[in-house]
Amino acid sequence: MRRRVAITGIGLVTPLGNSTADSWRALLEGRSGIAPITSFDPSGYPVQIAAEVRNFQPALDGSRRKLLKFASRHVQFALAAAQQAIEDAGVRPDPRSASRWACVAGSGMMGVAFEELAQIQRRLAPHGDFRGELMFKPGGPAPDPVAYGRNQANAGIALLVQCFGIKGYAGAIHTACASGGQAVGLALRLIRRGSADFALAGGFDSMINPIGLASFCLLGALSTDNDAPAQASRPFDLTRNGFVLGEGAGFMVLEEWQAARRRGARIYAELAGDGNSLSSYRVTDSHPSGDGPIQAMRRALEDAGADPAEVGYINAHGTSTIMNDRSECAAIRAVFGAASRVKVSSTKSLMGHLIAGAGAVEAAIGALVIHHGRLPVNANLNHPDPQCDLNFVREAEPPHRVRVAMSNSFGFGGSNSCLVLRHREDAGE
Amino acid sequence: MSEAVVITAAGAICALGADPGAILAALRAGRTAFAPLREWDSSTWPAPLAACADQLDAAAIFSDRKLLKSVQRLRRTDLLGLYAASRAIAASGMIEYRAALDGAQAAAFNENTAVFTGCGGVAYHYQYDFLPAMAAADGDIGVFGRQLGASVNPTWLLQALPNNVLCYLGIAYGFKGPNFCVTNHSVSGTTAIIEAFHSLRGGDAPRAVAVGHDAPIEPETILNLYHLGLLTSESVRPFDAARSGCLLGEGAAAMVLETASAAAQRGAAVLGTILGTGVATEAAGVLAIRPDGDGEARAIEMALEEAGVEPGAISLIAAHGNGTVNSDLSEAAAIRQVFGAVIPPVTSFKWALGHTMAAAGALDAVIALGCVRTALAPGIATLRDPDPRCLPLPVSAAATPLRGKIALVLGRGFGGMNTALVIQAPAEDCDE
């Protein structure tokens, strides 16, 4: 008999709040986290708005506080969200269980902070061209092992396992916007196949910095609605004009189902299915027919043993770009049927796009939807795109039971992730 | 009982050669591949040596010219990964097999082909593309923002994506199965193989392409690793008493994995079998490793258990053996802890091809497979006096004949990451 996986802890640091409760409340109230950028001067950029995490306090206490020097902004979000998730679950790695804990995270890609790059420029590229011969000369850069460690692609996962004493499987995943979803999916598989009994699984990112914002501005992927930040992200609306960058982290504690039941854990939902696919079409888009996302959704439903008719809510990838939104809607119609009335919303309408963190945060939202029986709205949907003809959550609805929820994440590079969550009472032990 | 997962093709490139056979031959000949860096004036650097994969023929990656043009804009790590993967896919014969299927079968073949990659993530030097705009802005972010369009390629972000090898293998071959890209320092490539193995064993797909690739040779990394005491100015001597550090290399390795029945169905030759895998972390810090080798020992034990073999069944250990003082010492401790006094021959390849970071584990796996297939392991040619603190590790400067067919491949990375793979060569293989 296949092992099942329970979600027993959730931690969120998002543009909507620095805790799960605050983020969830803002989602239900339809409060936007998008505003003018405050962390640096964006006046030279065509895009001057984003969904920033505000009033953030790093979470580590006592002796672990010294580790923060190794943590970039996005890693600090990760540590705080993971701390919340572990406290929320009421179970943590101890010397006896440490090797049965896994840690998997969709890890943001940006390494070198702007100020560090500025130092490199001053010392090694005074006129803009990099001069490696200056590297070891007097006046060249001083080695900075802490900064070097901080800039490693796996610094986040390394700090997570160190801070929480996790000694089993560790994995950092990067497939752009699919990273967080694929990481949570891998964690599900680790517990199922017996490689772990517990997993700290999530995603984290922050690209709201001079280089990250530049890289998306250069691509022309972002909304330039600087004058109306709260309305700038409008997935599935005819007038949408790009996505809005967000930042933050979401982590979940996953446990083998029977063990979670035995210890009397509060179970938000069953993490029931994981589906992955490659679009194999273009770097930035999936096919207008939905090919690619279709396979991910079908695989996830099949993996969960769920029928499309059981699904009560889809947290869409819904970036607010024409190509994504139309391809995703075509995929949902293909999987659920043209007559399906399944409820759909994109929470990116309120919290922007958390990139490598998005899939994990949105899967956690899916678990909260099932736990509370409430659906977050798709904000700013005033003129639905006729090619996005789905049953969107446009207003607050009375609480009702959601048996199965789905979370989609599709990344640049063509990786697609779909996760399926099931109500604990339908898990069928 | 899960089905066996077999290796039906391999591709590899590093400074020693552009295919697995050439790399193994160079190792056996005792040849190292280090040379002073040419990309920068490194004459004043204390550690100017590295192992560049000069034989990379980027034009040979794909035959489709339009596709070739778009991949040639990618970073070197991606070209290396795509090269090794395209060689492995070509060698597997899977594309010819697919061409003989009807439309629906071919579509199902693509949807059931998984792709897992592992790479180093974003390098410092990618961001050097922003230096001209920074110099012009002289610290003013407002000016910097306005300068960008003039000096930075609009597709900068897409060129920097860590998952580009995954992306272009999909576009080039139409593969649509389970996938992801691992960015976990030097265990990335091994983890890609490990997850491909589990994807097949768990029934998610009947075949997978697994790739590890990296081009870690860059000034910031050399500066910091040198000052951390991890880079040598001389030669790399794993497990030698006088070892003084590692040198960087670049490269990639790829494997085509199939379930035994999928391989049999298309009559594919079997190069080897993956028997078991282990992953464990030490939770000791971003740059730290435990001196007792605890994480590596547990990874080895997991892999042996998953493989269902006793330590005595292992005929070769391809160690991480990077030639740094503490890593080798703790690795020897880990091996001793699991194997006790009866340790099979131990070798390492980094003395010749350098530390290829995210590619290292995948390259080691492909090379180790060649060793057990031919029953001969290259020695550590730079070894003079084995470190007594690493004894009784059976390391040797000379090639060692192997008694059995099973290799244990070890990988380690920053963050206290450890992996182990157990690979078996087919019984009928003979000397090549």
Coordinates of N, CA and C in Angstrom, one line a residue, chain B residues 190-374:
Chain B
T190 N 24.8 14.3 -9.7 CA 24.4 13.0 -9.1 C 22.9 13.0 -8.8
T191 N 22.5 14.1 -8.2 CA 21.1 14.1 -7.8 C 20.2 14.0 -9.0
A192 N 20.6 14.5 -10.2 CA 19.8 14.4 -11.4 C 19.7 12.9 -11.7
I193 N 20.8 12.2 -11.6 CA 20.8 10.7 -11.9 C 19.9 10.0 -10.9
I194 N 20.1 10.4 -9.7 CA 19.3 9.7 -8.6 C 17.8 9.9 -8.8
E195 N 17.4 11.1 -9.2 CA 15.9 11.3 -9.3 C 15.4 10.7 -10.6
A196 N 16.3 10.6 -11.6 CA 15.9 9.9 -12.9 C 15.7 8.4 -12.5
F197 N 16.6 7.9 -11.7 CA 16.5 6.4 -11.3 C 15.2 6.2 -10.6
H198 N 14.9 7.1 -9.6 CA 13.6 6.9 -8.8 C 12.4 7.1 -9.7
S199 N 12.5 8.0 -10.6 CA 11.3 8.3 -11.5 C 11.0 7.0 -12.3
L200 N 12.0 6.3 -12.7 CA 11.8 5.0 -13.4 C 11.4 3.9 -12.5
R201 N 12.0 3.8 -11.4 CA 11.7 2.8 -10.4 C 10.3 2.9 -9.9
G202 N 9.9 4.2 -9.7 CA 8.5 4.4 -9.2 C 7.4 4.3 -10.2
G203 N 7.8 4.0 -11.5 CA 6.8 3.9 -12.5 C 6.3 5.2 -13.1
D204 N 7.0 6.3 -12.9 CA 6.5 7.6 -13.5 C 6.9 7.7 -14.9
A205 N 7.9 7.0 -15.4 CA 8.3 7.1 -16.8 C 9.2 5.8 -17.0
P206 N 9.2 5.4 -18.3 CA 10.0 4.2 -18.6 C 11.4 4.6 -19.0
R207 N 11.7 5.9 -19.3 CA 13.0 6.2 -19.7 C 13.3 7.7 -19.3
A208 N 14.6 8.0 -19.1 CA 14.9 9.3 -18.7 C 16.3 9.7 -19.2
V209 N 16.5 11.0 -19.4 CA 17.8 11.5 -19.7 C 18.3 12.3 -18.5
A210 N 19.4 12.0 -18.0 CA 20.0 12.7 -16.8 C 21.3 13.3 -17.1
V211 N 21.4 14.6 -16.8 CA 22.6 15.4 -17.2 C 23.1 16.2 -16.0
G212 N 24.4 16.2 -15.9 CA 25.1 17.1 -14.9 C 26.0 17.9 -15.7
H213 N 26.0 19.3 -15.5 CA 26.9 20.1 -16.3 C 27.3 21.3 -15.5
D214 N 28.5 21.8 -15.8 CA 29.0 23.0 -15.1 C 30.2 23.6 -15.7
A215 N 30.3 24.9 -15.6 CA 31.5 25.6 -16.1 C 31.9 26.6 -15.0
P216 N 32.5 26.1 -13.9 CA 32.7 26.9 -12.7 C 33.9 27.7 -12.7
I217 N 34.7 27.7 -13.8 CA 36.0 28.4 -13.8 C 35.7 29.9 -14.0
E218 N 35.8 30.6 -12.9 CA 35.7 32.1 -13.0 C 36.4 32.8 -11.9
P219 N 36.8 34.0 -12.1 CA 37.7 34.7 -11.2 C 37.2 34.7 -9.8
E220 N 36.0 35.1 -9.5 CA 35.5 35.2 -8.1 C 35.6 33.8 -7.4
T221 N 35.3 32.8 -8.1 CA 35.4 31.4 -7.5 C 36.8 31.1 -7.2
I222 N 37.7 31.4 -8.2 CA 39.1 31.1 -7.9 C 39.6 31.9 -6.8
L223 N 39.3 33.2 -6.7 CA 39.8 34.0 -5.6 C 39.3 33.5 -4.3
N224 N 38.1 33.2 -4.2 CA 37.5 32.8 -2.9 C 38.0 31.3 -2.5
L225 N 37.9 30.4 -3.4 CA 38.4 29.1 -3.1 C 39.9 29.1 -2.7
Y226 N 40.6 29.9 -3.4 CA 42.1 30.0 -3.1 C 42.3 30.4 -1.7
H227 N 41.6 31.5 -1.3 CA 41.7 32.0 0.1 C 41.1 31.1 1.1
L228 N 40.2 30.3 0.7 CA 39.6 29.3 1.7 C 40.6 28.1 1.8
G229 N 41.7 28.1 1.1 CA 42.6 27.0 1.2 C 42.2 25.8 0.4
L230 N 41.3 26.0 -0.6 CA 40.8 24.8 -1.3 C 41.4 24.6 -2.6
L231 N 42.2 25.6 -3.1 CA 42.8 25.5 -4.5 C 44.3 25.4 -4.3
T232 N 44.9 24.6 -5.1 CA 46.3 24.4 -5.1 C 47.0 25.2 -6.2
S233 N 48.2 25.5 -6.0 CA 49.0 26.2 -7.1 C 49.8 25.1 -7.9
E234 N 49.7 23.9 -7.4 CA 50.5 22.9 -8.1 C 49.7 21.8 -8.7
S235 N 49.8 20.6 -8.3 CA 48.9 19.5 -8.9 C 48.0 19.0 -7.8
V236 N 46.9 18.4 -8.3 CA 45.9 17.8 -7.4 C 46.3 16.4 -7.0
R237 N 46.4 16.2 -5.7 CA 46.9 14.9 -5.2 C 45.9 14.3 -4.2
P238 N 44.8 13.8 -4.6 CA 43.8 13.2 -3.7 C 44.5 12.2 -2.8
F239 N 44.2 12.3 -1.5 CA 44.6 11.3 -0.5 C 46.2 11.2 -0.3
D240 N 46.9 12.2 -0.9 CA 48.3 12.2 -0.7 C 48.7 13.0 0.5
A241 N 49.7 12.6 1.2 CA 50.1 13.3 2.5 C 50.4 14.8 2.2
A242 N 50.9 15.1 1.0 CA 51.3 16.5 0.6 C 50.2 17.2 -0.2
R243 N 49.0 16.7 -0.2 CA 48.0 17.4 -1.0 C 47.7 18.8 -0.5
S244 N 47.5 19.7 -1.5 CA 47.3 21.1 -1.1 C 46.1 21.7 -1.7
G245 N 45.2 20.9 -2.2 CA 43.9 21.5 -2.7 C 43.6 21.0 -4.1
C246 N 42.5 21.6 -4.6 CA 41.9 21.2 -5.8 C 42.2 22.2 -6.9
L247 N 41.8 21.9 -8.2 CA 41.8 22.8 -9.3 C 40.4 22.7 -9.9
L248 N 40.0 23.7 -10.6 CA 38.7 23.7 -11.2 C 38.7 23.1 -12.6
G249 N 37.7 22.4 -13.0 CA 37.5 21.9 -14.3 C 36.1 22.2 -14.8
E250 N 35.9 22.1 -16.1 CA 34.5 22.2 -16.6 C 34.2 20.9 -17.4
G251 N 32.9 20.7 -17.4 CA 32.5 19.5 -18.2 C 31.0 19.2 -18.0
A252 N 30.7 18.0 -18.5 CA 29.3 17.5 -18.4 C 29.3 16.0 -18.7
A253 N 28.3 15.4 -18.1 CA 28.1 14.0 -18.4 C 26.6 13.7 -18.4
A254 N 26.2 12.8 -19.3 CA 24.8 12.5 -19.4 C 24.6 11.0 -19.5
M255 N 23.5 10.5 -19.0 CA 23.1 9.1 -19.1 C 21.7 9.0 -19.7
V256 N 21.5 8.0 -20.5 CA 20.1 7.6 -20.8 C 19.8 6.4 -20.0
L257 N 18.7 6.5 -19.2 CA 18.3 5.4 -18.3 C 17.0 4.9 -18.8
E258 N 16.8 3.6 -18.7 CA 15.5 3.0 -19.1 C 15.2 1.8 -18.1
T259 N 13.9 1.6 -18.0 CA 13.5 0.4 -17.2 C 14.0 -0.8 -18.1
A260 N 14.3 -1.9 -17.4 CA 14.8 -3.1 -18.1 C 13.9 -3.5 -19.3
S261 N 12.6 -3.4 -19.0 CA 11.6 -3.8 -20.0 C 11.6 -2.8 -21.2
A262 N 11.7 -1.5 -20.9 CA 11.7 -0.6 -22.0 C 12.9 -0.7 -22.9
A263 N 14.0 -1.0 -22.2 CA 15.3 -1.2 -23.0 C 15.2 -2.5 -23.8
A264 N 14.6 -3.6 -23.2 CA 14.4 -4.8 -24.0 C 13.5 -4.7 -25.1
Q265 N 12.4 -3.9 -24.9 CA 11.4 -3.7 -25.9 C 12.0 -3.2 -27.2
R266 N 12.9 -2.3 -27.1 CA 13.5 -1.7 -28.3 C 14.9 -2.3 -28.6
G267 N 15.2 -3.4 -27.9 CA 16.5 -4.1 -28.2 C 17.7 -3.2 -27.9
A268 N 17.6 -2.4 -26.9 CA 18.8 -1.5 -26.6 C 19.9 -2.3 -25.9
A269 N 21.1 -2.0 -26.2 CA 22.2 -2.6 -25.5 C 22.3 -2.0 -24.1
V270 N 22.6 -2.8 -23.1 CA 22.7 -2.4 -21.7 C 24.1 -2.2 -21.3
L271 N 24.5 -0.9 -20.9 CA 25.8 -0.6 -20.5 C 26.0 -0.9 -19.0
G272 N 24.9 -0.9 -18.3 CA 25.0 -1.1 -16.8 C 23.7 -0.9 -16.1
T273 N 23.7 -1.1 -14.8 CA 22.5 -1.0 -14.0 C 22.7 -0.2 -12.8
I274 N 21.8 0.7 -12.5 CA 21.9 1.5 -11.3 C 21.2 0.7 -10.2
L275 N 21.9 0.3 -9.2 CA 21.3 -0.6 -8.1 C 20.8 0.2 -7.0
G276 N 21.4 1.3 -6.6 CA 20.9 2.0 -5.4 C 21.5 3.4 -5.3
T277 N 20.9 4.2 -4.5 CA 21.3 5.6 -4.3 C 21.1 6.0 -2.9
G278 N 21.9 7.0 -2.5 CA 21.8 7.6 -1.2 C 22.1 9.1 -1.2
V279 N 21.3 9.8 -0.4 CA 21.5 11.3 -0.3 C 21.4 11.6 1.2
A280 N 22.4 12.3 1.8 CA 22.4 12.7 3.2 C 23.1 14.0 3.3
T281 N 22.6 14.8 4.2 CA 23.3 16.1 4.5 C 23.8 16.1 5.9
E282 N 24.8 16.9 6.2 CA 25.4 16.9 7.5 C 24.9 18.1 8.4
A283 N 24.2 19.1 7.7 CA 23.7 20.2 8.5 C 24.8 20.9 9.2
A284 N 26.0 21.0 8.6 CA 27.1 21.6 9.4 C 27.4 23.0 9.0
G285 N 26.8 23.5 7.9 CA 27.1 24.9 7.5 C 27.3 25.0 6.0
V286 N 27.2 26.3 5.5 CA 27.3 26.5 4.1 C 28.6 26.0 3.5
L287 N 29.7 26.3 4.2 CA 31.0 25.9 3.7 C 31.7 24.8 4.5
A288 N 31.0 24.3 5.5 CA 31.7 23.4 6.4 C 31.5 21.9 6.1
I289 N 32.4 21.0 6.5 CA 32.1 19.6 6.5 C 32.5 19.0 7.9
R290 N 31.8 18.0 8.2 CA 32.2 17.3 9.5 C 33.4 16.5 9.3
P291 N 34.4 16.5 10.2 CA 35.6 15.7 10.1 C 35.4 14.2 10.1
D292 N 34.3 13.8 10.7 CA 34.1 12.3 10.8 C 33.4 11.7 9.5
G293 N 33.1 12.5 8.6 CA 32.4 12.0 7.3 C 31.1 11.4 7.6
D294 N 30.4 11.9 8.6 CA 29.1 11.3 9.0 C 28.0 11.3 7.8
G295 N 27.9 12.4 7.1 CA 26.9 12.4 6.1 C 27.2 11.5 4.9
E296 N 28.5 11.5 4.6 CA 28.9 10.6 3.5 C 28.7 9.1 3.9
A297 N 29.1 8.8 5.1 CA 28.9 7.4 5.5 C 27.4 7.0 5.5
R298 N 26.5 7.9 5.9 CA 25.1 7.5 5.9 C 24.6 7.4 4.4
A299 N 25.1 8.3 3.5 CA 24.7 8.2 2.1 C 25.1 6.8 1.5
I300 N 26.4 6.4 1.9 CA 26.9 5.1 1.4 C 26.0 4.0 1.9
E301 N 25.7 4.1 3.2 CA 24.9 3.0 3.8 C 23.5 2.9 3.2
M302 N 22.9 4.1 2.9 CA 21.6 4.1 2.2 C 21.7 3.5 0.9
A303 N 22.7 3.8 0.1 CA 22.8 3.3 -1.2 C 23.0 1.8 -1.3
L304 N 23.9 1.3 -0.3 CA 24.1 -0.1 -0.3 C 22.8 -0.8 0.1
E305 N 22.1 -0.3 1.0 CA 20.8 -0.9 1.5 C 19.8 -0.9 0.3
E306 N 19.7 0.2 -0.4 CA 18.7 0.3 -1.5 C 19.2 -0.7 -2.6
A307 N 20.5 -0.8 -2.8 CA 21.0 -1.8 -3.8 C 20.8 -3.2 -3.4
G308 N 20.7 -3.4 -2.1 CA 20.6 -4.8 -1.6 C 22.0 -5.5 -1.7
V309 N 23.1 -4.8 -1.5 CA 24.4 -5.4 -1.6 C 25.1 -5.1 -0.3
E310 N 26.0 -6.1 0.1 CA 26.9 -5.9 1.2 C 28.1 -5.1 0.8
P311 N 28.8 -4.4 1.7 CA 30.0 -3.7 1.4 C 31.0 -4.6 0.6
G312 N 31.0 -5.8 1.0 CA 32.0 -6.7 0.3 C 31.7 -6.9 -1.2
A313 N 30.5 -6.6 -1.6 CA 30.2 -6.8 -3.0 C 30.8 -5.6 -3.9
I314 N 31.2 -4.6 -3.3 CA 31.7 -3.4 -4.0 C 33.1 -3.7 -4.5
S315 N 33.3 -3.5 -5.8 CA 34.7 -3.8 -6.4 C 35.5 -2.5 -6.7
L316 N 34.8 -1.3 -6.6 CA 35.6 -0.1 -6.8 C 34.8 1.1 -6.1
I317 N 35.6 1.9 -5.5 CA 35.0 3.1 -4.9 C 35.6 4.3 -5.7
A318 N 34.7 5.0 -6.5 CA 35.1 6.2 -7.1 C 34.8 7.4 -6.2
A319 N 35.9 7.8 -5.4 CA 35.7 8.8 -4.3 C 35.5 10.2 -4.9
H320 N 34.9 11.0 -4.1 CA 34.9 12.4 -4.5 C 36.3 12.9 -4.6
G321 N 37.2 12.6 -3.6 CA 38.6 12.8 -3.7 C 39.1 14.1 -4.4
N322 N 38.8 15.2 -3.8 CA 39.1 16.4 -4.5 C 40.5 17.0 -4.1
G323 N 41.2 16.3 -3.2 CA 42.6 16.8 -3.0 C 42.7 17.9 -2.0
T324 N 41.6 18.3 -1.3 CA 41.7 19.3 -0.2 C 41.9 18.5 1.0
V325 N 42.6 19.1 2.0 CA 43.0 18.4 3.2 C 41.8 17.8 3.9
N326 N 40.8 18.6 4.2 CA 39.7 18.1 5.1 C 38.7 17.2 4.4
S327 N 38.4 17.5 3.1 CA 37.5 16.7 2.4 C 38.0 15.3 2.3
D328 N 39.2 15.1 1.9 CA 39.8 13.8 1.7 C 39.8 13.0 3.0
L329 N 40.2 13.8 4.1 CA 40.4 13.1 5.4 C 39.0 12.6 5.9
S330 N 38.0 13.4 5.7 CA 36.7 13.0 6.2 C 36.1 12.0 5.3
E331 N 36.4 12.0 4.0 CA 35.9 11.0 3.1 C 36.5 9.6 3.5
A332 N 37.8 9.6 3.8 CA 38.5 8.4 4.2 C 37.8 7.8 5.5
A333 N 37.5 8.7 6.4 CA 36.8 8.3 7.6 C 35.5 7.7 7.3
A334 N 34.7 8.3 6.4 CA 33.4 7.8 6.0 C 33.5 6.4 5.4
I335 N 34.5 6.2 4.5 CA 34.7 4.9 3.9 C 35.1 3.8 4.9
R336 N 36.0 4.2 5.8 CA 36.4 3.3 6.8 C 35.2 2.9 7.7
Q337 N 34.4 3.9 8.0 CA 33.3 3.6 8.9 C 32.4 2.5 8.3
V338 N 32.1 2.6 7.0 CA 31.2 1.6 6.4 C 31.9 0.3 6.1
F339 N 33.2 0.4 5.6 CA 33.8 -0.8 5.0 C 34.7 -1.5 6.1
G340 N 35.0 -0.8 7.2 CA 35.9 -1.4 8.2 C 37.3 -1.6 7.6
A341 N 37.9 -2.8 7.8 CA 39.2 -3.0 7.4 C 39.3 -3.5 6.0
V342 N 38.2 -4.0 5.4 CA 38.3 -4.6 4.1 C 37.7 -3.6 3.1
I343 N 38.5 -2.8 2.5 CA 38.1 -1.7 1.6 C 38.5 -2.1 0.2
P344 N 37.5 -2.0 -0.8 CA 37.9 -2.3 -2.2 C 38.8 -1.1 -2.7
P345 N 39.4 -1.3 -3.9 CA 40.2 -0.3 -4.5 C 39.5 1.1 -4.5
V346 N 40.2 2.1 -4.1 CA 39.6 3.5 -4.1 C 40.4 4.3 -5.2
T347 N 39.6 5.0 -6.0 CA 40.3 6.0 -6.9 C 39.5 7.3 -6.9
S348 N 40.0 8.2 -7.7 CA 39.4 9.5 -7.8 C 39.9 10.1 -9.1
F349 N 39.1 10.9 -9.8 CA 39.5 11.4 -11.1 C 39.8 12.9 -11.2
K350 N 39.6 13.6 -10.1 CA 39.8 15.0 -10.1 C 41.3 15.4 -10.3
W351 N 42.2 14.5 -10.0 CA 43.6 14.9 -10.2 C 43.9 15.2 -11.7
A352 N 43.1 14.6 -12.5 CA 43.3 14.8 -14.0 C 42.4 15.8 -14.6
L353 N 41.1 15.7 -14.3 CA 40.1 16.6 -15.0 C 39.6 17.7 -14.1
G354 N 40.1 17.9 -12.9 CA 39.7 19.0 -12.0 C 38.4 18.7 -11.4
H355 N 38.0 19.7 -10.6 CA 36.7 19.6 -9.9 C 35.6 20.3 -10.8
T356 N 34.8 19.5 -11.4 CA 33.8 20.1 -12.3 C 32.5 20.4 -11.6
M357 N 32.6 20.5 -10.3 CA 31.5 21.0 -9.4 C 30.2 20.3 -9.7
A358 N 29.2 21.0 -10.3 CA 27.9 20.3 -10.4 C 27.9 19.2 -11.4
A359 N 28.9 19.1 -12.3 CA 29.0 18.0 -13.2 C 29.8 16.8 -12.6
A360 N 30.5 17.1 -11.5 CA 31.5 16.1 -11.0 C 30.9 14.7 -10.8
G361 N 29.8 14.6 -10.1 CA 29.2 13.3 -9.8 C 28.7 12.5 -11.0
A362 N 28.2 13.3 -12.0 CA 27.7 12.6 -13.2 C 28.9 12.1 -14.0
L363 N 30.0 13.0 -14.1 CA 31.2 12.5 -14.8 C 31.8 11.3 -14.1
D364 N 31.9 11.4 -12.8 CA 32.5 10.3 -12.1 C 31.7 9.0 -12.3
A365 N 30.3 9.1 -12.4 CA 29.5 7.9 -12.6 C 29.8 7.3 -13.9
V366 N 29.8 8.2 -15.0 CA 30.1 7.6 -16.3 C 31.5 7.0 -16.4
I367 N 32.5 7.7 -15.8 CA 33.8 7.1 -15.8 C 33.9 5.8 -15.0
A368 N 33.3 5.8 -13.9 CA 33.3 4.6 -13.0 C 32.7 3.4 -13.7
L369 N 31.6 3.7 -14.4 CA 31.0 2.6 -15.2 C 31.9 2.0 -16.2
G370 N 32.7 2.9 -16.9 CA 33.7 2.4 -17.8 C 34.8 1.6 -17.1
C371 N 35.1 1.9 -15.9 CA 36.1 1.2 -15.1 C 35.6 -0.3 -14.8
V372 N 34.4 -0.4 -14.3 CA 33.9 -1.7 -13.9 C 33.5 -2.5 -15.2
R373 N 33.2 -1.8 -16.3 CA 32.9 -2.6 -17.5 C 34.2 -3.2 -18.0
T374 N 35.3 -2.5 -17.8 CA 36.6 -3.0 -18.4 C 37.5 -3.7 -17.3

